Short mmCIF file of C-alpha atoms and ligand atoms in Angstrom, two decimals:
data_model
loop_
_atom_site.label_atom_id
_atom_site.label_comp_id
_atom_site.label_asym_id
_atom_site.label_seq_id
_atom_site.Cartn_x
_atom_site.Cartn_y
_atom_site.Cartn_z
CA UNK A 509 9.40 -1.88 39.00
CA UNK A 510 10.79 -3.88 36.12
CA UNK A 511 10.23 -0.82 33.53
CA UNK A 512 12.10 1.45 36.30
CA UNK A 513 14.85 -0.90 36.69
CA UNK A 514 15.18 -0.91 32.92
CA UNK A 515 14.88 2.74 32.59
CA UNK A 516 17.80 3.18 35.24
CA UNK A 517 19.70 0.68 33.28
CA UNK A 518 19.15 2.92 30.03
CA UNK A 519 19.99 5.77 32.09
CA UNK A 520 23.73 4.37 33.25
CA UNK A 521 24.48 3.16 29.98
CA UNK A 522 23.22 6.20 28.00
CA UNK A 523 23.09 4.06 25.03
CA UNK A 524 20.22 3.51 22.35
CA UNK A 525 20.29 -0.71 22.94
CA UNK A 526 18.63 0.10 26.68
CA UNK A 527 16.45 2.74 25.28
CA UNK A 528 15.09 0.12 22.74
CA UNK A 529 14.68 -2.49 25.31
CA UNK A 530 12.64 -0.55 27.55
CA UNK A 531 9.88 -0.05 24.95
CA UNK A 532 9.94 -3.71 24.36
CA UNK A 533 11.31 -3.30 20.83
CA UNK A 534 14.65 -5.26 19.76
CA UNK A 535 17.05 -2.81 19.29
CA UNK A 536 19.33 -2.52 16.41
CA UNK A 537 23.19 -1.56 16.32
CA UNK A 538 24.73 1.16 14.67
CA UNK A 539 27.06 -0.22 12.35
CA UNK A 540 28.72 -0.35 8.72
CA UNK A 541 26.55 -2.71 7.00
CA UNK A 542 23.52 -4.62 7.84
CA UNK A 543 21.86 -7.82 6.67
CA UNK A 544 18.46 -6.64 5.73
CA UNK A 545 15.33 -8.45 4.54
CA UNK A 546 13.06 -7.56 2.40
CA UNK A 547 9.59 -10.09 2.34
CA UNK A 548 7.79 -8.88 -0.76
CA UNK A 549 4.20 -10.49 -1.51
CA UNK A 550 3.80 -10.77 -5.53
CA UNK A 551 5.70 -9.38 -8.26
CA UNK A 552 2.03 -9.61 -10.81
CA UNK A 553 2.00 -5.73 -11.15
CA UNK A 554 4.37 -2.45 -11.89
CA UNK A 555 3.86 -1.05 -7.99
CA UNK A 556 5.56 -4.54 -6.73
CA UNK A 557 8.23 -4.21 -9.04
CA UNK A 558 8.67 -0.79 -8.34
CA UNK A 559 8.63 -1.18 -4.39
CA UNK A 560 11.28 -3.98 -5.13
CA UNK A 561 13.58 -2.25 -7.59
CA UNK A 562 13.31 0.81 -4.74
CA UNK A 563 14.93 -1.52 -2.46
CA UNK A 564 17.25 -2.76 -4.43
CA UNK A 565 18.54 0.74 -5.33
CA UNK A 566 18.77 1.82 -1.98
CA UNK A 567 21.01 -1.29 -0.67
CA UNK A 568 23.98 -0.03 -1.65
CA UNK A 569 24.13 3.56 -0.11
CA UNK A 570 22.46 2.59 2.80
CA UNK A 571 24.94 -0.54 3.59
CA UNK A 572 22.36 -3.45 2.98
CA UNK A 573 23.23 -6.83 2.27
CA UNK A 574 19.44 -7.32 0.97
CA UNK A 575 17.96 -10.77 0.81
CA UNK A 576 14.46 -10.05 -0.95
CA UNK A 577 12.15 -12.97 -1.19
CA UNK A 578 8.80 -12.95 -3.53
CA UNK A 579 5.84 -15.26 -2.00
CA UNK A 580 4.16 -15.27 -5.28
CA UNK A 581 0.62 -14.35 -3.89
CA UNK A 582 0.55 -16.25 -0.96
CA UNK A 583 0.46 -15.17 2.38
CA UNK A 584 1.48 -18.70 3.61
CA UNK A 585 4.33 -18.64 1.44
CA UNK A 586 5.62 -15.05 2.90
CA UNK A 587 5.29 -16.49 6.35
CA UNK A 588 7.85 -19.55 5.43
CA UNK A 589 9.80 -16.62 3.64
CA UNK A 590 9.86 -14.50 7.06
CA UNK A 591 11.09 -17.37 8.74
CA UNK A 592 13.82 -18.36 6.47
CA UNK A 593 15.42 -14.75 6.90
CA UNK A 594 15.14 -15.03 10.64
CA UNK A 595 16.85 -18.16 10.50
CA UNK A 596 19.81 -16.69 8.04
CA UNK A 597 20.19 -14.01 10.98
CA UNK A 598 18.59 -11.02 9.52
CA UNK A 599 19.43 -7.72 11.42
CA UNK A 600 16.01 -5.79 10.29
CA UNK A 601 13.45 -6.82 8.42
CA UNK A 602 10.65 -4.70 5.97
CA UNK A 603 7.58 -6.13 5.56
CA UNK A 604 4.41 -5.50 3.35
CA UNK A 605 2.34 -8.35 4.69
CA UNK A 606 -0.38 -9.55 1.85
CA UNK A 607 -3.05 -9.58 4.03
CA UNK A 608 -3.84 -8.10 7.61
CA UNK A 609 -4.05 -11.02 9.84
CA UNK A 610 -1.61 -14.08 8.48
CA UNK A 611 1.33 -12.49 8.90
CA UNK A 612 1.22 -11.36 12.71
CA UNK A 613 2.55 -14.62 14.33
CA UNK A 614 5.75 -13.79 11.81
CA UNK A 615 6.01 -10.36 13.19
CA UNK A 616 5.89 -11.94 16.33
CA UNK A 617 8.36 -14.17 15.36
CA UNK A 618 10.69 -11.72 14.28
CA UNK A 619 10.54 -9.73 17.65
CA UNK A 620 11.03 -12.71 20.00
CA UNK A 621 14.09 -13.67 17.62
CA UNK A 622 15.31 -9.81 18.52
CA UNK A 623 14.89 -8.33 15.11
CA UNK A 624 12.94 -5.39 14.81
CA UNK A 625 10.36 -5.03 11.62
CA UNK A 626 9.44 -2.15 9.94
CA UNK A 627 5.56 -3.20 7.72
CA UNK A 628 5.99 -1.07 4.36
CA UNK A 629 3.50 -0.07 2.51
CA UNK A 630 0.48 -2.38 4.12
CA UNK A 631 -0.49 -3.16 7.72
CA UNK A 632 -1.60 -5.58 9.95
CA UNK A 633 -4.30 -6.02 12.36
CA UNK A 634 -4.05 -3.12 15.01
CA UNK A 635 -6.05 -5.19 17.83
CA UNK A 636 -3.48 -8.06 17.28
CA UNK A 637 -0.38 -6.39 17.00
CA UNK A 638 0.68 -2.51 17.59
CA UNK A 639 3.34 -0.54 16.67
CA UNK A 640 5.96 0.40 19.13
CA UNK A 641 5.23 -3.14 20.63
CA UNK A 642 5.20 -5.85 18.05
CA UNK A 643 6.47 -3.89 14.99
CA UNK A 644 8.62 -0.93 15.43
CA UNK A 645 6.13 1.31 12.84
CA UNK A 646 4.38 1.26 9.99
CA UNK A 647 5.67 3.38 6.70
CA UNK A 648 3.03 3.67 4.20
CA UNK A 649 0.19 5.99 2.62
CA UNK A 650 -3.36 6.71 4.88
CA UNK A 651 -5.71 4.77 2.52
CA UNK A 652 -9.06 6.10 3.49
CA UNK A 653 -8.15 9.28 3.09
CA UNK A 654 -7.00 7.98 -0.55
CA UNK A 655 -10.30 6.38 -1.44
CA UNK A 656 -12.10 9.71 0.27
CA UNK A 657 -10.00 11.82 -1.96
CA UNK A 658 -11.29 9.64 -5.01
CA UNK A 659 -14.85 10.00 -3.90
CA UNK A 660 -14.53 14.07 -3.44
CA UNK A 661 -12.96 14.28 -6.94
CA UNK A 662 -15.84 11.71 -8.52
CA UNK A 663 -18.67 14.00 -6.40
CA UNK A 664 -17.42 17.06 -8.39
CA UNK A 665 -16.43 15.72 -12.19
CA UNK A 666 -19.45 13.38 -12.58
CA UNK A 667 -21.75 14.99 -15.05
CA UNK A 668 -24.75 12.76 -14.60
CA UNK A 669 -27.88 12.89 -12.51
CA UNK A 670 -27.57 9.08 -11.51
CA UNK A 671 -24.72 7.52 -11.17
CA UNK A 672 -24.24 3.38 -11.06
CA UNK A 673 -21.17 2.48 -9.41
CA UNK A 674 -19.43 -0.48 -9.36
CA UNK A 675 -16.56 -1.50 -7.22
CA UNK A 676 -13.22 -3.55 -7.87
CA UNK A 677 -11.39 -4.35 -4.42
CA UNK A 678 -8.34 -5.19 -3.88
CA UNK A 679 -7.13 -8.30 -1.84
CA UNK A 680 -9.28 -9.51 0.59
CA UNK A 681 -8.08 -8.72 4.15
CA UNK A 682 -5.75 -6.33 3.32
CA UNK A 683 -5.39 -3.16 5.05
CA UNK A 684 -5.29 -0.65 1.80
CA UNK A 685 -8.52 -3.05 0.73
CA UNK A 686 -10.18 -2.42 3.40
CA UNK A 687 -9.20 1.58 4.11
CA UNK A 688 -9.44 2.12 0.57
CA UNK A 689 -13.53 1.05 0.79
CA UNK A 690 -14.25 2.92 3.90
CA UNK A 691 -12.91 5.86 2.58
CA UNK A 692 -14.51 5.94 -0.60
CA UNK A 693 -18.02 4.45 0.62
CA UNK A 694 -18.60 6.51 3.33
CA UNK A 695 -17.68 9.76 1.63
CA UNK A 696 -19.40 8.81 -2.03
CA UNK A 697 -22.74 7.43 -0.54
CA UNK A 698 -23.38 11.01 1.04
CA UNK A 699 -24.44 12.37 -2.41
CA UNK A 700 -27.67 10.95 -3.18
CA UNK A 701 -27.29 11.11 -7.06
CA UNK A 702 -24.64 7.84 -6.03
CA UNK A 703 -25.91 3.71 -5.69
CA UNK A 704 -23.17 1.38 -5.50
CA UNK A 705 -24.68 -1.63 -7.25
CA UNK A 706 -21.42 -4.36 -7.24
CA UNK A 707 -18.32 -4.37 -5.30
CA UNK A 708 -16.05 -7.40 -5.48
CA UNK A 709 -12.55 -8.53 -5.21
CA UNK A 710 -10.35 -8.16 -7.68
CA UNK A 711 -7.19 -8.78 -5.63
CA UNK A 712 -5.59 -6.32 -7.05
CA UNK A 713 -4.63 -7.60 -10.40
CA UNK A 714 -5.08 -6.38 -14.00
CA UNK A 715 -6.42 -9.64 -15.42
CA UNK A 716 -8.61 -10.43 -12.58
CA UNK A 717 -10.21 -6.63 -13.04
CA UNK A 718 -10.89 -7.50 -16.38
CA UNK A 719 -12.87 -10.98 -15.27
CA UNK A 720 -15.05 -9.68 -12.49
CA UNK A 721 -15.54 -6.14 -14.55
CA UNK A 722 -17.01 -8.60 -17.08
CA UNK A 723 -19.34 -10.43 -15.01
CA UNK A 724 -20.46 -7.46 -13.33
CA UNK A 725 -20.93 -5.58 -16.47
CA UNK A 726 -23.67 -8.07 -17.25
CA UNK A 727 -25.61 -7.91 -14.16
CA UNK A 728 -25.37 -4.19 -14.31
CA UNK A 729 -25.73 -2.60 -17.75
CA UNK A 730 -25.92 0.49 -16.56
CA UNK A 731 -22.97 1.11 -14.80
CA UNK A 732 -21.74 4.44 -15.77
CA UNK A 733 -18.94 4.82 -12.58
CA UNK A 734 -16.02 1.84 -12.01
CA UNK A 735 -14.04 2.57 -8.69
CA UNK A 736 -10.78 0.65 -8.55
CA UNK A 737 -9.08 0.00 -5.14
CA UNK A 738 -5.48 0.00 -7.57
CA UNK A 739 -4.71 1.28 -11.27
CA UNK A 740 -3.76 -2.42 -12.40
CA UNK A 741 -8.04 -3.13 -11.69
CA UNK A 742 -8.49 -0.11 -13.09
CA UNK A 743 -6.63 -0.81 -16.47
CA UNK A 744 -8.50 -4.42 -16.33
CA UNK A 745 -11.77 -2.67 -16.44
CA UNK A 746 -11.09 -0.66 -19.13
CA UNK A 747 -10.30 -3.67 -21.65
CA UNK A 748 -13.63 -5.36 -20.08
CA UNK A 749 -15.77 -2.28 -21.11
CA UNK A 750 -13.73 -1.60 -24.36
CA UNK A 751 -14.69 -5.34 -25.11
CA UNK A 752 -18.66 -4.85 -24.24
CA UNK A 753 -18.25 -1.93 -26.46
CA UNK A 754 -18.35 0.67 -24.44
CA UNK A 755 -16.34 3.82 -24.18
CA UNK A 756 -14.54 4.44 -21.43
CA UNK A 757 -13.92 8.10 -20.27
CA UNK A 758 -17.36 9.03 -22.44
CA UNK A 759 -20.07 6.77 -20.93
CA UNK A 760 -18.27 5.57 -17.79
CA UNK A 761 -15.89 7.24 -15.43
CA UNK A 762 -13.25 5.27 -14.07
CA UNK A 763 -11.35 6.64 -10.69
CA UNK A 764 -8.64 4.83 -9.16
CA UNK A 765 -5.34 4.97 -7.03
CA UNK A 766 -1.46 4.42 -7.25
CA UNK A 767 -0.41 6.61 -10.33
CA UNK A 768 1.12 4.27 -12.78
CA UNK A 769 2.56 4.59 -16.17
CA UNK A 770 -0.39 2.96 -17.70
CA UNK A 771 -2.97 5.09 -15.46
CA UNK A 772 -1.84 8.10 -16.47
CA UNK A 773 -1.27 6.97 -20.10
CA UNK A 774 -4.99 6.40 -19.54
CA UNK A 775 -6.12 9.46 -18.47
CA UNK A 776 -4.06 11.68 -20.91
CA UNK A 777 -6.11 9.80 -23.78
CA UNK A 778 -9.45 10.29 -21.39
CA UNK A 779 -10.36 6.83 -20.68
CA UNK A 780 -9.74 7.35 -16.92
CA UNK A 781 -10.30 10.23 -14.54
CA UNK A 782 -8.20 10.45 -11.62
CA UNK A 783 -5.72 8.48 -9.69
CA UNK A 784 -4.69 9.33 -6.53
CA UNK A 785 -0.91 8.28 -5.72
CA UNK A 786 0.20 5.76 -3.96
CA UNK A 787 4.39 5.72 -4.07
CA UNK A 788 5.72 2.42 -3.87
CA UNK A 789 9.51 3.79 -3.75
CA UNK A 790 9.73 2.92 -0.01
CA UNK A 791 13.71 1.87 -0.26
CA UNK A 792 14.84 5.74 0.66
CA UNK A 793 11.95 6.02 3.39
CA UNK A 794 13.06 2.39 5.03
CA UNK A 795 16.63 3.76 5.06
CA UNK A 796 16.01 6.70 6.97
CA UNK A 797 13.52 5.59 9.44
CA UNK A 798 15.77 2.48 10.37
CA UNK A 799 19.03 4.80 10.49
CA UNK A 800 16.65 6.88 12.85
CA UNK A 801 15.94 4.02 15.09
CA UNK A 802 19.49 2.58 15.27
CA UNK A 803 20.60 6.50 16.13
CA UNK A 804 17.80 5.80 19.20
CA UNK A 805 15.24 7.91 18.50
CA UNK A 806 12.01 6.70 19.01
CA UNK A 807 9.55 6.62 15.88
CA UNK A 808 6.20 7.49 15.76
CA UNK A 809 4.38 4.13 14.96
CA UNK A 810 3.30 5.66 11.79
CA UNK A 811 5.27 6.77 9.44
CA UNK A 812 3.33 8.43 6.97
CA UNK A 813 3.54 8.90 3.00
CA UNK A 814 2.03 11.97 1.32
CA UNK A 815 -0.01 11.42 -2.11
CA UNK A 816 -0.47 13.36 -4.91
CA UNK A 817 -3.22 13.21 -7.10
CA UNK A 818 -3.05 12.61 -10.64
CA UNK A 819 -5.44 14.28 -12.96
CA UNK A 820 -6.02 15.37 -16.61
CA UNK A 821 -4.84 18.60 -15.55
CA UNK A 822 -1.31 17.45 -14.43
CA UNK A 823 -1.22 13.59 -15.85
CA UNK A 824 1.16 14.61 -18.78
CA UNK A 825 3.97 16.58 -16.36
CA UNK A 826 4.41 13.28 -14.12
CA UNK A 827 4.36 10.68 -16.90
CA UNK A 828 8.04 10.39 -17.42
CA UNK A 829 8.77 9.61 -13.49
CA UNK A 830 5.95 7.10 -13.38
CA UNK A 831 6.53 3.32 -13.13
O1 LIG D 2108 -1.73 0.43 -4.21
C1 LIG D 2108 -1.00 -1.91 -4.69
C2 LIG D 2108 -0.53 -3.01 -4.55
O2 LIG D 2108 -0.13 -2.26 -0.88
C3 LIG D 2108 -0.23 -0.06 -1.39
O3 LIG D 2108 -0.71 -3.18 -3.16
C4 LIG D 2108 0.03 -1.32 -1.78
C5 LIG D 2108 -1.01 -1.18 -2.86
C6 LIG D 2108 -0.75 -0.28 -4.13
O4 LIG D 2108 -0.43 -4.03 -5.31
O5 LIG D 2108 -1.16 -1.51 -6.39
#
C-alpha cells in the first residue's frame, strides 16, 4: 500500500526525487555544485594515493566541493570521519570501507541523514547492508576473478613439478582480501602440483609484507611461489627473499594484483611474473555514476570495473601510465 502510494507520487510529480525515495534510497538533486565526501582509509601505499588524487583531479570538472579525509589505517577513525562529514552536510558520500563490517553503521547513518552513499573500491558484508537499499551501489573490481586469473596465469607459467606456495593476504576482514583468497585458492588447488603451506595477512602494506615473508621463509625455506593480494606486499616479499639470498623470478615466482609502477618495473626486471590490474582511478567513474543517479537512473547494484593483466609481454608498454 505504502509502496503503491509512493510510486503514485513519483508518477504524479514525475521527478527523480520521488523515484529515488520509492527505492528507499535518499534522492540526489540535480545541481551545479555538490558538497562531496570522500573518506579514504589510509595513505600508506601508491594505490591509495593514486585513488585520492583521482578524486581531487575530478573535483573541478564534476562540480565537487570535495571534503577528503584519511583514516590512517583505522576503521574506527574512518567511522568518525564519516560522522563528521554527515555533520558538515555533504550531499553525497564516496566510501571505500576499510573492512567489511565496521563501516556498516556509518553507511546506515548516512542513509538516515538523507545522504546517498556509493561504496568505492571495497565493499561491505552483503548480509548486513545491501546495494539499492542501504547504499546506492558498489563501484569496483571483481576480486574473486582477479584471484582466479592470477591462479590461471600461475598454473600456465610455473615451470617445476611441485609448487610450494606462500600467500600474503590483504587486510583481515576486507572484501578484496576475502575474495582474492577465495578466487586464487579455489582455482590453484585444483592442480595437484600446487600446495599451500602458509597464508597470512600483511595488511596490504609493503613493510608488513616484508616482515611476514621473512618469518614465513624461515618456517618454509622450500617456498617457490608467492601470491600476494597486492603489489606492495609483493615488493616487500621480494625484498625479504633477496635479503635471504633467494632469487625472485628465478627460484621463486612472485604473482600479485594491482598494477603499480614498482610492480611493472619488477616484471620488466624479471623479478615478478604477473600482476592482475585493480585500477585506483575512481574519480571519473564516481562522477559519472553520481550524475546518472541524480538524473533519476536506477543504478545497477555493482558498477563493475574491468581489469587488464600485466605480464612480461606487455609491462613495458604500460609502465608510463602506472602510478
Ligand atoms: O588492491 C590495495 C589497496 O581495495 C582494491 O586496497 C583495493 C585494494 C588494493 O590498499 O592495494
